[in-house]
C-alpha positions as a printed NumPy array, in Angstrom:
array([[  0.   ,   0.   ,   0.   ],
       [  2.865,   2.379,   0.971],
       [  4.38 ,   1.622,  -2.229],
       [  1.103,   2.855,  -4.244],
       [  1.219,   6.647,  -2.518],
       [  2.306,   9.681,  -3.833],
       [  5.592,  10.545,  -2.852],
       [  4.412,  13.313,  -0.54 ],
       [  2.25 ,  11.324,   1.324],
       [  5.013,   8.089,   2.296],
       [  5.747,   9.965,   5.353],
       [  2.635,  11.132,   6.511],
       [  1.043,   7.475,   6.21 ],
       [  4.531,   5.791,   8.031],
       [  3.858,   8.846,  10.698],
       [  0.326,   7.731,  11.086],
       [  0.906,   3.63 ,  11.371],
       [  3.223,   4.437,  13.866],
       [  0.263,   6.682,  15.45 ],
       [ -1.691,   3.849,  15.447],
       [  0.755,   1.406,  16.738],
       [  1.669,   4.025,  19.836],
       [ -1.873,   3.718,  20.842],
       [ -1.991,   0.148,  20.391],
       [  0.654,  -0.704,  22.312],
       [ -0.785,   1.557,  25.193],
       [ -3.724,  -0.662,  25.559],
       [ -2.49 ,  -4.124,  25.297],
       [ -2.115,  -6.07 ,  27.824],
       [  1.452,  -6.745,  29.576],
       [  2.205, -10.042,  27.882],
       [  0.634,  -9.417,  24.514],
       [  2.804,  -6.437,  24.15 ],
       [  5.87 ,  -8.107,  22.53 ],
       [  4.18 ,  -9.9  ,  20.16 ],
       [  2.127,  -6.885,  18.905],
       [  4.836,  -4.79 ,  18.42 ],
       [  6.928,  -7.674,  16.842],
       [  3.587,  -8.393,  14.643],
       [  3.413,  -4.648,  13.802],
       [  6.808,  -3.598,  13.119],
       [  7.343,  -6.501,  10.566],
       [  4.347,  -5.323,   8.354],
       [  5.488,  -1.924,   8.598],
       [  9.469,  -3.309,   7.328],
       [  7.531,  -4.844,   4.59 ],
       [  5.736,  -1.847,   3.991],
       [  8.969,   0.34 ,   3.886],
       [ 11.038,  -2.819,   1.755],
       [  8.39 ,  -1.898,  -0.798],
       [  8.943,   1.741,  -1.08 ],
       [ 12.493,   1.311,  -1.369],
       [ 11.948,  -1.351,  -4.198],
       [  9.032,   0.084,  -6.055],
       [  9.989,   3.649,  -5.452],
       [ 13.755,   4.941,  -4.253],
       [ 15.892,   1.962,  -5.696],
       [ 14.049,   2.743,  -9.281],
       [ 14.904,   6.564,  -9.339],
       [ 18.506,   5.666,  -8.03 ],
       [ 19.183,   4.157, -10.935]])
């Protein structure tokens, strides 16, 4: 999906997943918190793999 934006908007969306995962983690419970943020934090490295693949790595070139 992060892949698909504008180029103006990659930040703002990465700023607002890790809004989102902030909160999240504020209102899990104790022992779910690892996991969560392990769960989370791996979609958003896919997320960011993509940009750099579909988007950065192309223009580099």
């Amino acid at each position: 999906a992060v892949g698909e934006l504008p180029e103006k908007s990659k930040q703002q969306e990465i700023y607002q997943e890790l809004t989102r995962l902030k909160a999240a983690v504020g209102e899990l419970p104790e022992k779910s918190k690892q996991q969560e943020i392990y769960q989370e934090l791996t979609q958003l490295k896919a997320a960011v793999g993509m940009v750099w693949t579909r988007v950065l790595l192309p223009r580099s070139l």
